[in-house]
Every structure is written in C-alpha cells, then in structure tokens.
C-alpha cells in the first residue's frame, strides 16, 4: 500500500611541519586513549525492547534514539542494545512508522526496559494514516540502488572545508574516485557530470558550487540520499549513468528545534517551527567566511609553496545559501509540502607574476571574477482518495545565471632563440632579429549562461491487493537556456586551417623565404587574435510518461517489477525546431529469496534486472541554426544487473553485483576550426561498460559500523566520426577507435569505519585505494622546438616569429598515473545538558592525511617558452600534496 510522505610543482616539505603534525597526532592519541580508558568505567549496557501496546508484538526496525544523537535499530525481537551512564538519568525515544512516538526515562539502575507504542490515528471515525517515503526512495535494493541515512551522512559528509553530501556518495560502490575538490565522479563508467540529481523529486539542472568543486547539498538539510545506478524503476529517468535522489529534512510538527553549526570555513543554522501539530516550517542557512583563512594562508606561503596561489585572491571564494521547507497535513489523507532554495557562489582574483631567469623574462597579469546564482521552488500535494490509492502532484521552477569576466595579459621581454630554432637562418630575410624576440598576448572573456525551467508531474499508485500494485505517471519539463557573451584570445592553428585571405597575406609576408609547399602545413603554426561571440537562446520541452506493475508473493519470497517509460524531446531555437523520435524504455526487475534463517544466514536474496534508459546531453542547449542539424537524439543505454545479497546476524550484509551496460546514440561534440567556432553534435557514439561492485555493510550498532566497498570497472567508448587531432567534448578527439576515457579507473576500494568506544566519542576513518587514470606517454629524449608565426598588424605586415617547445606524447592505454591512497580521520565528541534537550558535537578532522608521505604522480611539466623540464614528477592534477585539516562545532535544542 502506498501512502503519503510523500598540474602542480612538487615542492620539498619543511621538516618542522612534519614534526609539528606528528606532535599533534601524539597529543590527539593521548587524549583519545584517556577517554577510552576512563569513560567505560561510568557506563553500563542496557536493553530496550519496543512493542505494540495493543498486540504485545515486537516492532522490528523501530528506531531508538538518545538525546546525545545516537540512534539504534531494533532487531527481529524488537530489542536494541545501548549504553547508559551510571551517574544520571537519560531520556530514550522510540519511533516506528504509523505509530505515535514513545519515550521513557532510564534511571541510574536497571538493565532492561520496554517502550510500548500505540497506533497513530486510531480515534473513532479516523482512518489509520502511515507516513512513508515516496515509492522507490530511501532504500538500498540489490541491482537498483544504494541508500545512506542521516546518521551515515553526518559521519562521512560533515568533514572538510565545505561539508558536502557528495563526500558520502563518493564512498559508495560503483562510484569512481575523482580526487580532491571534485564533486562530479564517474558512476559505473559514465562521464563525470552525467549523474542527474533531484531533491524531493524535483530535477536540479546544476547541483554544484564552484564549477563542480562541491554540491549544493548541505548534510544538515538532508534526511537521506539514494544513489540509483542499476536498473531502477521507470518512475525515474533522464540519466544513463546514475540518479542521486535527495530527501530533505522535514520540520517537526510538535516541537520547536534550533541548530547552529560552525566549521572550518562555513557557518550554518536551522530553525524548525511547528504549526498546530499538523506541520511546520524549517528555515536553514549557510555562509562561508574564508577571508580570515585566506589571510592566514597568505602568512605561511613562504613556508608552504603549494599555497602561493592564495596571494592573488581578491575576493575570497564564497558560498551563501538559504533554504525553507515546510509541510502541512490538512486532513488524514491530504498533505502539502514545499521547498525553496537560493544560493550564490563566486570568487574574485587578481594574479600578477614576474619571471626573471637566464632563459625567460616575462610578466603575467590576470583579473578574474566569477559569480553563480541559482534558485528553485518546488511543491507537492499528496492525496489518498482511498486507503489503497495515492495521488501525488508536483510543481516546481528553477533558475540559474552563471556570470564570468576575465582579462589576461602575458608579455615576454627579450627572449633569445635557441640554437635549434629551425627558422633562425631565414629570419634576416624577413628583417627580423635572429637573436631575440619580444611577445605580447592578451585575452578576455565576458559571458553569462542563463537558464530557467518549469517542471510538473503527476503520479498515481493503486494497490489492487496485498500482492499487486500498479502505478502510472506523466511529467513535463520546460527549460530555457541562453548563452550570451564574447571571448577574445589568441589561438594557434596550422597554416592550412586558416581562411584563404589569411593564407594569402602570410604567403606575401613570407615571400622572401623559399618554403616548399609541403612545409606550409607541416611546420607552420599561426597564432592570431580571434573573437568568439556567443548569443544563443533555446527552449527544450521534455515529455515523459510511465506505467509499471509490482507483484509479490506472500512473505515476499518472490517479487517482480515490470514497467515501461516513454521520453520525447523537442528543441526550439531561433529559426529552427528539432525533435527526437519518442524513445521507449522498458525495464524488468526480479527478486527471489532463496533462504531465510538458516545457519549463519538471516536471508539470501538474488536479484536480476534489465532495462533501457535515456537522457539528453547538455550540449543540445547550444545548438544554432547554422549547425544545419536535422534531428536530435537522446543518449541511450541498455543496462543489465545480476546481484546477490547475504544478510547475517548483527545487522551485517554482503551485497555483490555484476553489471553490463551498452551505450548507444551517445552525443559527442566536434568543435570545428572555422573562423567562427561551430559546435557540431554527433549522435552515433557508442560505449561498453561492465564491472563488479561489492559492499560489506555493517548497519548501525552500538560500538561500530561502516562498510567496505570495492568496484572493478571496464569501460570503452567509440566515436565513429571522431578525430585524433581534433577538439571535442564528451569525446570526439580520440579518433574512431575504441578508447578508455581519460577519467577511467579499473579499481576503487573504500573502507569506512565509525568506532564508538563510548557513546560520547566517535572515531571516523576513511581509507581508499584507487588505481590510476590515463597518462600520455612521452616519446623522444626531451622537448622539441617549433616556430609560431604571430600574425600582427594590418594585412599581417607586422607579423613575427616566436619559438615554443613541446614534448611529443602519445596516448598509451597501458600508461597511467600511480595509484591514489586517500585517507581521512575524524574525531567527534558528543554531549548534552542534564535534561537532554540541548545537545552539542565537536569534531576535528584531517583529510588527505597520507599526502605527507605520498601523492599520486603524473608527468613532469615543460615550460612551453624555454623548454625547461621541472625536476621530479608532479602530483596528478586531481591530487593536492598537503593534508587538509578541518574542525566543526554544532549545538542543537
């Protein structure tokens, strides 16, 4: 029955830093050992049993909560074991869906206690109303999804300079390691950024801050998160990679609650106000305060060269958000809910640097301003016309405007040509200095990317019997996108790629030199200022519908879900209309329980699923009439999953899944080399991804919980019209052979542990192993010199040559960066006042701890103007070579 809820230089590290860090670690360990030794002396184990007050039956799965924030789940006998202090009373709460909350006061003596719960809404003339999550959310289901609750999110996401739910998601099986400050991982071989996200059913087009460095999902506003990367229900779509469904926290209908938190760089608060015991309003806000941190970092740059970049920050990076969510139950079968969000992020920097060496004297200045506004408002109305039916209406709108402005000037003073410069003997013929040159380059960009969208959705569930449920739904999504601005910068192209007029002027300038025809395109690169204006406005209308049926036998020994989804896309632009053919996405899932309560197994379940998925690439938003397209196609994938789940006593589960995914009609972009940039989408890309995901999960327990996950992934793509030397997006630049994408990793392993030696202390440990990503293999003995003609002046009369260097390299699928070993440690302390109403938490943490000893390595860097090669190997561009400390404090009432 459905119901309502609804590339950096690696510098030597000063030794004193390591000594100080070692000393701090020793102090922390000493304090920890003290608490471990003393606290158990003042605690005792107690057992709390939760039962139905009328039937006297144990309530398996009931939640037992204490005022210090600890949460426990009752076993099959309705029992939960927890610790209570010997010196004072504590308050223990129990909750269970469809029941009124219960509470007892645990005295200083005794070890066994019982909480009885009564059904909610059993008054005369009233129907029983059970509040549950939206169908298909907040649950881990083999072959379909992995879910994490608020407690797991708190332990794993409340860490770092910006607390982010994606810190939790990145630790789940099927999610590839993406490095530090990157919230866009690859999901089961999909492109980073392909993952779609929704909040309470509302699709969010760009759920990121700082260009994808962090997500907008503050852990304090999230009740649960579910990553669907298998064959999930036809209720959901618009992705071929994965869907992250976030369920926001709801206000308490009976209590006023307040929470204030401060961490390394962010302050946040929340205020929950009840309304007539039928609903409430929850206000939340978050703001960064990086200015003092930037000031502190500037003071230590002389000792930590990796931080030198902070000297050029004019406006410290910032994030500011406000969220309001509320709900109201008009009657037992009618409830309204709404969520509003506003966020702004940005930064400003002025970079000025001079280099004065024997080989190069240069000056660089750059002025950058970036700001991104985004907001959305979503509402839903849930109605039970009958006890076996659920209707849910959803309506929402979103907005985003990303604005960037930047100016850059680069000047080289009196640069000497090397003896190996191939054009040096012929420079006198052009009346050019054979010994040195001066070079000036400047560029600027002003651009705004505006988007707004409106979404409407209707879902209907009907429970025909206790074994059969049917559902259907429709959704309309209307999106407007406008890109407007201009970019001016020098671009290098081969002589042959220039237009005929420029070719003719270059021939006139170089007429004193007898250059063979074959040499024109082979040796000569031409650099000149080019303008790239953009002014596009497009509208995308997406229509979706689905229907499904669920069947289960008595005792749920066998379950099946069969559904089909229809998606259709129409793109309206200036002077053109493009549409896709309607795409059908049938999906089938089967679940079989083959064993229960036998030996060491509580149960063994096998799952199998197969189905089709579709999504539209973001690239279609920038299509223009001059691209001469006749149609658009959505990305498609056919995914099959086979899994098995073992449940053991003590809430221990082992889940193993194997998957195969064939991707077709995939969009990739070829960027033409014409005078005016032309983006050419192609819809014939292919891909194959297969792998194995394993997760050993210890669900909430008194002393420890966490998980061990391992993923093996093999993925290759194919762009039939790709060019190895071309410019492309989502591929298109690796030729027409099958290839590993640049982000691909074969192996990802994550160990996540939360250890609670006593109720007031939690030790969180995360350790990972991630194999390397593709790394170009350099050929030859070192950098080579090549000439570049700087096209200047009217008709190219003031042109001149400069010398640049490069180290030839090739794509070698057997050459990769070295492995990564991320390690994070967090120590949390909890407490409360005597009556338990006021609770607090304090934590200290260090991310990327092992970087003191090791970071993943890539290629050395080459100075393109001198040919100098940096000594040693640089850190891979997804790594930072220093640990990241953080702290946080939170108080709630």
PDB file of C-alpha atoms in Angstrom, residues 724-823:
ATOM      1  CA  UNK A 724      42.526  12.182 -33.093  1.00  0.00           C
ATOM      2  CA  UNK A 725      43.851  15.730 -33.559  1.00  0.00           C
ATOM      3  CA  UNK A 726      40.520  17.494 -33.263  1.00  0.00           C
ATOM      4  CA  UNK A 727      38.803  19.403 -30.499  1.00  0.00           C
ATOM      5  CA  UNK A 728      35.884  17.670 -28.843  1.00  0.00           C
ATOM      6  CA  UNK A 729      33.592  17.442 -25.838  1.00  0.00           C
ATOM      7  CA  UNK A 730      32.283  14.194 -24.360  1.00  0.00           C
ATOM      8  CA  UNK A 731      34.799  12.540 -26.707  1.00  0.00           C
ATOM      9  CA  UNK A 732      35.288  13.292 -30.385  1.00  0.00           C
ATOM     10  CA  UNK A 733      39.055  13.874 -30.051  1.00  0.00           C
ATOM     11  CA  UNK A 734      40.394  10.306 -29.833  1.00  0.00           C
ATOM     12  CA  UNK A 735      39.851   9.145 -33.387  1.00  0.00           C
ATOM     13  CA  UNK A 736      37.422   6.478 -34.488  1.00  0.00           C
ATOM     14  CA  UNK A 737      38.907   3.594 -32.444  1.00  0.00           C
ATOM     15  CA  UNK A 738      37.547   2.296 -29.158  1.00  0.00           C
ATOM     16  CA  UNK A 739      39.252   4.032 -26.221  1.00  0.00           C
ATOM     17  CA  UNK A 740      39.331   4.283 -22.440  1.00  0.00           C
ATOM     18  CA  UNK A 741      38.026   7.703 -21.334  1.00  0.00           C
ATOM     19  CA  UNK A 742      40.520   9.932 -19.526  1.00  0.00           C
ATOM     20  CA  UNK A 743      38.746   9.591 -16.148  1.00  0.00           C
ATOM     21  CA  UNK A 744      38.586   5.782 -16.178  1.00  0.00           C
ATOM     22  CA  UNK A 745      39.966   3.775 -13.246  1.00  0.00           C
ATOM     23  CA  UNK A 746      39.963  -0.007 -13.088  1.00  0.00           C
ATOM     24  CA  UNK A 747      39.849  -0.352  -9.300  1.00  0.00           C
ATOM     25  CA  UNK A 748      38.270   1.611  -6.462  1.00  0.00           C
ATOM     26  CA  UNK A 749      38.247   0.456  -2.829  1.00  0.00           C
ATOM     27  CA  UNK A 750      36.883   2.296   0.204  1.00  0.00           C
ATOM     28  CA  UNK A 751      36.964   1.358   3.878  1.00  0.00           C
ATOM     29  CA  UNK A 752      34.616   3.439   6.028  1.00  0.00           C
ATOM     30  CA  UNK A 753      34.601   2.866   9.790  1.00  0.00           C
ATOM     31  CA  UNK A 754      32.855   4.603  12.662  1.00  0.00           C
ATOM     32  CA  UNK A 755      34.032   3.391  16.050  1.00  0.00           C
ATOM     33  CA  UNK A 756      32.219   4.375  19.250  1.00  0.00           C
ATOM     34  CA  UNK A 757      34.195   3.139  22.274  1.00  0.00           C
ATOM     35  CA  UNK A 758      31.782   5.140  24.430  1.00  0.00           C
ATOM     36  CA  UNK A 759      28.538   6.909  23.485  1.00  0.00           C
ATOM     37  CA  UNK A 760      30.143  10.352  23.652  1.00  0.00           C
ATOM     38  CA  UNK A 761      33.023   9.651  21.254  1.00  0.00           C
ATOM     39  CA  UNK A 762      33.041   8.642  17.611  1.00  0.00           C
ATOM     40  CA  UNK A 763      36.200   7.892  15.629  1.00  0.00           C
ATOM     41  CA  UNK A 764      35.675   8.042  11.869  1.00  0.00           C
ATOM     42  CA  UNK A 765      38.230   6.563   9.476  1.00  0.00           C
ATOM     43  CA  UNK A 766      38.159   6.502   5.705  1.00  0.00           C
ATOM     44  CA  UNK A 767      40.878   4.786   3.683  1.00  0.00           C
ATOM     45  CA  UNK A 768      40.780   4.279  -0.060  1.00  0.00           C
ATOM     46  CA  UNK A 769      42.771   2.784  -2.881  1.00  0.00           C
ATOM     47  CA  UNK A 770      42.154   3.981  -6.438  1.00  0.00           C
ATOM     48  CA  UNK A 771      44.108   2.845  -9.480  1.00  0.00           C
ATOM     49  CA  UNK A 772      45.435   5.499 -11.850  1.00  0.00           C
ATOM     50  CA  UNK A 773      43.860   7.291 -14.793  1.00  0.00           C
ATOM     51  CA  UNK A 774      45.228   7.531 -18.323  1.00  0.00           C
ATOM     52  CA  UNK A 775      48.506   9.422 -18.695  1.00  0.00           C
ATOM     53  CA  UNK A 776      50.031  10.409 -22.047  1.00  0.00           C
ATOM     54  CA  UNK A 777      53.359   8.673 -22.698  1.00  0.00           C
ATOM     55  CA  UNK A 778      56.137  10.958 -23.804  1.00  0.00           C
ATOM     56  CA  UNK A 779      58.368   9.896 -26.711  1.00  0.00           C
ATOM     57  CA  UNK A 780      61.860  11.057 -27.566  1.00  0.00           C
ATOM     58  CA  UNK A 781      64.659  12.358 -25.377  1.00  0.00           C
ATOM     59  CA  UNK A 782      63.094  15.680 -24.458  1.00  0.00           C
ATOM     60  CA  UNK A 783      61.190  18.794 -25.577  1.00  0.00           C
ATOM     61  CA  UNK A 784      61.385  19.910 -29.220  1.00  0.00           C
ATOM     62  CA  UNK A 785      61.417  23.423 -30.609  1.00  0.00           C
ATOM     63  CA  UNK A 786      58.868  24.649 -33.148  1.00  0.00           C
ATOM     64  CA  UNK A 787      58.144  28.030 -34.799  1.00  0.00           C
ATOM     65  CA  UNK A 788      54.938  30.008 -34.349  1.00  0.00           C
ATOM     66  CA  UNK A 789      54.087  32.947 -36.605  1.00  0.00           C
ATOM     67  CA  UNK A 790      52.412  35.740 -34.615  1.00  0.00           C
ATOM     68  CA  UNK A 791      50.051  37.358 -37.108  1.00  0.00           C
ATOM     69  CA  UNK A 792      50.032  41.081 -36.363  1.00  0.00           C
ATOM     70  CA  UNK A 793      49.119  44.388 -37.916  1.00  0.00           C
ATOM     71  CA  UNK A 794      47.006  45.315 -40.870  1.00  0.00           C
ATOM     72  CA  UNK A 795      47.257  42.633 -43.531  1.00  0.00           C
ATOM     73  CA  UNK A 796      49.847  40.819 -41.381  1.00  0.00           C
ATOM     74  CA  UNK A 797      52.635  43.287 -42.156  1.00  0.00           C
ATOM     75  CA  UNK A 798      53.850  43.391 -38.535  1.00  0.00           C
ATOM     76  CA  UNK A 799      53.996  39.629 -38.075  1.00  0.00           C
ATOM     77  CA  UNK A 800      56.982  37.965 -36.440  1.00  0.00           C
ATOM     78  CA  UNK A 801      58.182  34.557 -35.240  1.00  0.00           C
ATOM     79  CA  UNK A 802      58.492  33.201 -31.728  1.00  0.00           C
ATOM     80  CA  UNK A 803      59.839  29.873 -30.524  1.00  0.00           C
ATOM     81  CA  UNK A 804      57.849  27.383 -28.458  1.00  0.00           C
ATOM     82  CA  UNK A 805      58.564  23.910 -27.114  1.00  0.00           C
ATOM     83  CA  UNK A 806      56.663  20.690 -26.612  1.00  0.00           C
ATOM     84  CA  UNK A 807      57.470  17.130 -25.636  1.00  0.00           C
ATOM     85  CA  UNK A 808      55.818  14.754 -28.119  1.00  0.00           C
ATOM     86  CA  UNK A 809      53.480  12.300 -26.486  1.00  0.00           C
ATOM     87  CA  UNK A 810      51.054   9.575 -27.447  1.00  0.00           C
ATOM     88  CA  UNK A 811      48.003   8.071 -25.815  1.00  0.00           C
ATOM     89  CA  UNK A 812      49.061   4.760 -24.296  1.00  0.00           C
ATOM     90  CA  UNK A 813      46.277   2.819 -22.635  1.00  0.00           C
ATOM     91  CA  UNK A 814      48.863   0.950 -20.552  1.00  0.00           C
ATOM     92  CA  UNK A 815      50.364   4.162 -19.159  1.00  0.00           C
ATOM     93  CA  UNK A 816      48.572   5.579 -16.138  1.00  0.00           C
ATOM     94  CA  UNK A 817      49.171   7.763 -13.130  1.00  0.00           C
ATOM     95  CA  UNK A 818      50.263   5.983  -9.979  1.00  0.00           C
ATOM     96  CA  UNK A 819      47.534   4.836  -7.553  1.00  0.00           C
ATOM     97  CA  UNK A 820      45.889   7.153  -5.059  1.00  0.00           C
ATOM     98  CA  UNK A 821      45.584   6.381  -1.351  1.00  0.00           C
ATOM     99  CA  UNK A 822      43.135   8.877   0.189  1.00  0.00           C
ATOM    100  CA  UNK A 823      42.855   8.713   3.971  1.00  0.00           C
TER     101      UNK A 823
END
